[in-house]
Amino acid sequence: MKIKHDHNLKNHNTLAVDCRCERFAEIESLSDLEALPTDTKITEMLVLGSGSNLLLTEDVNRLVVHIKPRKYITVVDNLVVAWAGTPWHDLVTWAVDRNLGGIENLALIPGLVGAAPFQNIGAYGVELQDSLVFVEVYNWHTGDYHRLSNEECMFSYRHSIFKYHDQPWIISRIGLDLRPNRPVNLSYAPLQEKFPNPDRTPTYKQVAQAVCDIRRSKLPDPAELPNAGSFFKNPVVDEATIKRIQRRHKDLPLFTTRHSHEQKTSAAWLLEQCGFKGHREGDAGFYDKHALILVNHGKASGQDLLRMTKMAKRAVKVKYGIELEEEVRVL
Ligand code: EPU
């Protein structure tokens, strides 16, 4: 394993922020993980996959441990086991090609397998936690591997134990229970529209294809327009706030999630009401087809992008009294 110094990270974050890191190590295998310096403190290391959920606001004065994209998937004891560096969508394709169900609704989510448990990736009514059996982590302080069960991962909406940052862990592999007899989940309205005949159950592959079509129609491809997916989480709103907003907006979107009985509203809707859909200042802005997507039109710096998100947060707070919380990790 080679450690590079003063390395540029522009090609390692999907918002294409031009910044540098102090040291940069490329990991391609378990033996590379095992060669990492054991004395590095948690705050001195940043584990980076494809950087698809990250806003870098300044140079990174840490050792960046880059998990290099490399597909490696096996089946062990009926579980599908994937190496952290496997591109997530490659795993979905691998599964649907073998008629194994469970993650087809998560097609085309950017990023690598190792990042998926971090925020319990979810889309179109399905979350990673629905099929995940274990997460294997490497502890770079002790050199040991440890397996966390689904329950131990403490999954909730875009959240898991891995967000606490208080363990010297790098996710090395995950194990999933993907099966040919899982019911498909078409609960999300745009998916139902794609399969209107209730007597014809689509294959996992057809569902994955439909999800790809929906995502491509409203989310920008980071290779064409740098972005990090949904920038904010959908916020929980209390009854009083709902009533107050509904006096002016009967169309306030409301939904519950499986994680709570509390109601959530759409962060995209709030941002659109505040005029941020398609809003742009210099090269920092929000996508014109989906208000929740922060985009870099070219040379926006991390600070330019951060300023735009702060402005949007403030506007939503002032107009609706709702505090938006970042889904993307801001460093
Ligand atoms: N909407 C607007 N304006 C917009 C876009 C959307 O008002 O510009 C409103 C509409 O009412 C729409 C509602 O927002 O019905 C929901 O929009 P959408 O279906 O696009 O979903 P979302 O809540 O914005 C969430 C996830 C996405 C996931 C989709 C589909 C979060 C923060 N985001 O987005 O996840 O793909 O649902 O399940 O939960 C991601 O995490 O990066 C991500 C893309």
XYZ file of C-alpha atoms and ligand atoms in Angstrom:
375
model
C 0.000 0.000 0.000
C 1.419 3.345 -1.090
C 0.693 6.563 0.788
C 0.655 9.669 -1.416
C 1.204 13.128 0.048
C -0.674 16.363 -0.713
C -3.170 14.584 -2.961
C -5.975 16.324 -4.899
C -9.478 15.098 -3.990
C -11.445 16.667 -6.860
C -11.964 13.297 -8.531
C -12.841 11.665 -5.216
C -15.988 13.599 -4.316
C -19.052 13.705 -6.568
C -19.604 17.422 -5.873
C -16.206 17.860 -7.617
C -14.851 20.224 -4.961
C -11.241 21.064 -5.687
C -9.311 20.495 -2.456
C -6.363 18.511 -1.149
C -5.566 16.087 1.605
C -2.442 15.637 3.679
C -1.988 11.880 3.048
C -3.884 9.505 0.772
C -3.824 5.684 0.986
C -5.460 3.453 -1.615
C -7.069 0.263 -0.356
C -7.750 -2.619 -2.728
C -7.852 -5.594 -0.393
C -7.997 -6.820 3.183
C -4.206 -6.943 3.302
C -4.083 -3.222 2.410
C -6.435 -2.541 5.337
C -4.183 -4.556 7.618
C -1.173 -2.455 6.564
C -2.735 0.826 7.762
C -0.857 2.628 10.555
C -2.405 1.367 13.812
C -1.587 4.500 15.783
C -3.760 6.865 13.716
C -6.443 8.514 15.872
C -10.075 8.397 14.714
C -10.080 12.160 14.142
C -6.932 11.871 12.010
C -8.419 9.482 9.458
C -11.137 9.846 6.815
C -12.449 6.737 5.096
C -13.511 7.643 1.593
C -15.261 5.509 -0.992
C -16.552 7.333 -4.044
C -17.303 10.480 -2.019
C -20.922 10.540 -3.173
C -22.371 11.755 0.131
C -19.775 14.306 1.108
C -19.314 18.073 1.013
C -15.675 19.032 1.524
C -15.483 22.633 2.690
C -11.706 22.847 3.139
C -8.482 20.892 2.693
C -8.449 17.640 4.654
C -5.649 17.525 7.234
C -5.998 13.789 7.749
C -4.972 10.462 6.328
C -7.590 9.754 3.662
C -8.158 6.017 3.301
C -9.608 5.565 -0.152
C -11.425 2.307 -0.791
C -10.801 1.732 -4.503
C -13.821 0.596 -6.533
C -13.423 -3.122 -7.234
C -16.231 -5.616 -7.551
C -15.905 -8.699 -5.378
C -19.035 -10.685 -4.518
C -19.308 -14.242 -3.202
C -21.995 -16.468 -1.737
C -21.237 -17.931 1.695
C -23.794 -20.008 3.636
C -26.602 -18.699 1.420
C -25.651 -15.094 2.121
C -24.406 -12.727 -0.541
C -21.144 -11.295 0.758
C -19.712 -8.209 -0.932
C -16.362 -6.468 -0.474
C -16.692 -2.829 0.661
C -15.147 -1.571 -2.574
C -17.838 -3.125 -4.763
C -19.805 -0.342 -6.500
C -23.296 -0.513 -4.985
C -25.090 -0.607 -8.331
C -22.861 -3.495 -9.490
C -24.134 -5.483 -6.515
C -27.755 -4.691 -7.439
C -27.096 -5.775 -11.034
C -25.356 -8.948 -9.856
C -28.385 -9.794 -7.674
C -31.165 -9.101 -10.178
C -29.249 -10.994 -12.912
C -29.492 -14.057 -10.640
C -33.129 -13.344 -9.765
C -32.245 -12.581 -6.141
C -34.593 -10.044 -4.584
C -34.200 -7.501 -1.796
C -32.211 -4.556 -3.152
C -33.749 -3.978 -6.614
C -35.416 -0.718 -5.434
C -31.967 0.557 -4.482
C -30.692 0.426 -8.076
C -28.455 3.241 -9.295
C -27.715 4.654 -5.833
C -24.201 6.058 -6.206
C -21.391 4.956 -3.924
C -19.690 1.792 -2.799
C -21.016 -1.134 -0.748
C -18.957 -0.059 2.289
C -20.750 3.275 2.466
C -24.239 1.780 2.233
C -24.653 0.789 5.934
C -23.286 4.136 7.067
C -26.500 5.943 6.227
C -28.751 2.923 5.751
C -29.320 3.805 2.095
C -32.936 3.824 1.062
C -35.194 4.563 -1.875
C -38.656 3.716 -3.201
C -39.916 2.078 -0.007
C -36.872 -0.126 0.651
C -33.834 0.320 2.880
C -30.578 -1.578 3.177
C -31.591 -2.776 6.657
C -34.384 -4.885 5.101
C -31.913 -7.402 3.691
C -28.693 -6.794 5.607
C -27.566 -9.628 7.906
C -24.130 -8.442 9.004
C -21.523 -5.758 8.578
C -17.912 -6.789 9.000
C -15.606 -4.062 10.288
C -11.834 -3.890 10.518
C -10.487 -2.229 13.666
C -7.269 -0.491 12.632
C -6.161 0.014 16.244
C -6.296 -3.692 17.185
C -5.989 -5.291 13.732
C -9.114 -7.423 14.426
C -12.229 -8.033 12.386
C -15.623 -7.927 14.054
C -19.116 -8.707 12.777
C -22.095 -6.538 13.714
C -25.560 -8.012 13.354
C -28.405 -6.042 11.793
C -29.682 -5.049 15.273
C -26.227 -3.972 16.429
C -26.023 -1.563 13.493
C -28.888 0.464 15.089
C -30.385 1.414 11.754
C -32.968 4.156 11.397
C -33.856 6.645 8.655
C -30.512 7.518 7.010
C -28.750 6.624 10.238
C -26.684 3.858 11.854
C -24.108 3.228 14.561
C -21.393 4.037 12.012
C -22.317 7.733 12.095
C -21.127 8.114 15.678
C -17.457 8.215 14.627
C -16.273 6.876 17.952
C -14.856 3.541 16.840
C -11.686 2.871 14.826
C -13.675 0.881 12.274
C -13.512 0.536 8.534
C -16.322 -1.444 6.949
C -14.702 -4.328 5.062
C -17.612 -6.543 3.932
C -21.358 -6.838 4.234
C -23.588 -9.907 4.145
C -27.083 -9.761 2.660
C -30.000 -12.151 2.614
C -31.163 -11.907 -1.009
C -33.668 -14.488 -2.141
C -35.660 -15.485 -5.215
C -38.947 -15.493 -3.282
C -39.061 -12.037 -1.708
C -42.168 -10.034 -2.603
C -41.407 -6.987 -4.756
C -42.129 -3.616 -3.135
C -44.140 -1.370 -5.442
C -45.587 0.778 -2.664
C -44.050 3.990 -3.969
C -46.473 5.740 -6.356
C -44.083 6.307 -9.308
C -43.260 2.582 -9.258
C -46.936 1.596 -9.202
C -47.437 3.739 -12.291
C -44.758 1.714 -14.085
C -46.524 -1.570 -13.229
C -50.252 -0.817 -13.291
C -51.443 -4.425 -13.742
C -51.743 -6.008 -10.244
C -52.023 -9.502 -11.770
C -48.575 -9.307 -13.321
C -45.748 -9.299 -10.822
C -42.616 -7.779 -12.365
C -39.257 -9.511 -12.015
C -36.590 -8.010 -9.763
C -34.728 -7.014 -12.903
C -37.744 -5.153 -14.268
C -38.197 -3.330 -10.963
C -34.513 -2.329 -10.945
C -34.852 -1.077 -14.534
C -37.951 0.969 -13.621
C -36.130 2.481 -10.630
C -33.202 3.392 -12.914
C -35.622 5.091 -15.339
C -37.304 7.088 -12.535
C -33.999 8.146 -11.000
C -32.529 9.162 -14.370
C -35.607 11.277 -15.124
C -35.247 13.421 -11.998
C -31.775 13.095 -10.511
C -28.680 14.454 -12.251
C -25.805 12.124 -13.111
C -22.825 13.295 -10.991
C -20.545 12.654 -13.988
C -22.474 15.314 -15.934
C -23.537 17.665 -13.140
C -21.634 17.176 -9.875
C -23.974 16.555 -6.900
C -24.284 14.399 -3.772
C -27.905 13.235 -4.013
C -30.434 14.535 -1.477
C -28.592 17.194 0.492
C -30.998 17.368 3.460
C -33.080 14.744 5.240
C -36.844 14.968 5.116
C -37.713 16.707 8.398
C -40.051 15.481 11.120
C -42.809 18.053 11.719
C -45.072 18.398 14.759
C -48.860 18.886 14.669
C -48.754 22.612 15.449
C -46.308 23.256 12.603
C -48.388 21.179 10.198
C -51.584 23.099 11.054
C -49.821 26.441 10.742
C -48.390 25.631 7.298
C -51.598 24.025 6.059
C -53.470 27.290 6.642
C -51.569 28.656 3.651
C -50.669 25.402 1.860
C -53.268 22.661 1.671
C -50.821 20.732 -0.526
C -48.108 20.331 2.156
C -46.675 16.835 1.467
C -46.840 14.610 4.561
C -45.802 11.019 5.091
C -44.793 8.666 7.876
C -41.756 6.445 7.747
C -41.383 2.938 9.114
C -39.060 4.291 11.784
C -41.604 6.432 13.590
C -45.234 7.431 13.739
C -44.169 11.024 13.471
C -44.974 12.816 10.271
C -42.334 13.993 7.891
C -42.587 16.550 5.187
C -40.601 16.936 1.989
C -37.394 18.947 2.263
C -37.547 19.367 -1.521
C -41.006 20.946 -1.267
C -39.879 23.386 1.447
C -36.845 24.397 -0.607
C -38.946 24.841 -3.720
C -41.432 27.061 -1.825
C -38.488 29.200 -0.717
C -37.381 29.670 -4.327
C -34.322 27.406 -4.292
C -35.314 25.037 -7.101
C -32.942 25.950 -9.931
C -31.499 28.830 -7.880
C -27.869 29.527 -8.673
C -25.197 31.909 -7.414
C -21.966 31.617 -9.339
C -21.444 27.892 -9.806
C -23.251 26.783 -6.624
C -26.951 26.016 -6.832
C -29.870 23.645 -6.488
C -30.926 21.436 -9.411
C -33.706 22.809 -11.585
C -35.623 19.504 -11.707
C -35.310 18.623 -8.004
C -34.875 21.189 -5.262
C -33.155 18.832 -2.819
C -30.076 18.329 -4.962
C -27.178 20.705 -4.378
C -25.170 21.010 -7.605
C -21.790 22.345 -8.660
C -22.122 23.924 -12.114
C -18.349 24.063 -12.558
C -15.898 25.731 -10.259
C -17.868 26.181 -7.025
C -15.634 25.814 -3.985
C -16.665 23.906 -0.871
C -17.247 27.259 0.817
C -19.486 28.471 -2.060
C -21.573 25.311 -1.762
C -21.693 25.534 2.024
C -22.866 29.162 1.790
C -25.686 28.100 -0.537
C -26.840 25.360 1.860
C -26.751 27.755 4.828
C -28.817 30.273 2.895
C -31.367 27.591 2.050
C -31.534 26.388 5.661
C -32.035 29.917 6.919
C -34.801 30.623 4.396
C -36.721 27.455 5.374
C -36.275 28.265 9.062
C -37.512 31.844 8.651
C -40.468 30.993 6.387
C -41.650 27.731 7.976
C -39.918 27.468 11.373
C -38.407 24.123 10.310
C -34.759 23.236 10.867
C -33.376 21.190 7.981
C -30.691 18.670 8.842
C -27.944 17.673 6.427
C -28.062 14.161 5.026
C -24.703 14.670 3.339
C -21.614 14.599 5.543
C -20.092 18.098 5.716
C -16.372 18.269 6.498
N -40.893 17.715 -4.392
C -41.025 19.075 -4.562
N -40.106 19.711 -5.348
C -39.087 19.068 -5.950
C -38.969 17.658 -5.794
C -39.870 17.009 -4.984
O -41.929 19.709 -4.033
O -38.278 19.743 -6.624
C -41.862 17.038 -3.515
C -42.989 16.352 -4.242
O -44.168 16.560 -3.502
C -42.612 14.877 -4.161
C -41.899 14.823 -2.832
O -41.199 16.048 -2.754
O -43.731 14.070 -4.193
C -40.926 13.674 -2.689
O -39.955 13.750 -3.737
P -39.137 12.462 -4.181
O -40.074 11.385 -4.525
O -38.159 12.870 -5.232
O -38.407 11.998 -2.892
P -37.531 12.781 -1.819
O -38.278 12.781 -0.527
O -37.072 14.134 -2.300
C -36.336 10.628 -0.959
C -34.926 10.258 -0.632
C -34.183 9.905 -1.913
C -34.884 8.736 -2.577
C -36.332 9.154 -2.887
C -37.143 8.001 -3.435
C -34.373 11.495 1.374
C -33.665 12.688 1.957
N -34.287 11.375 0.045
O -36.263 11.826 -1.719
O -32.885 9.483 -1.558
O -34.235 8.370 -3.784
O -36.990 9.585 -1.662
O -37.413 7.087 -2.440
O -34.948 10.708 2.105
C -30.650 10.245 -1.242
O -30.765 9.882 -0.069
O -29.578 10.784 -1.681
C -31.787 10.096 -2.138
C -31.743 10.519 -3.410
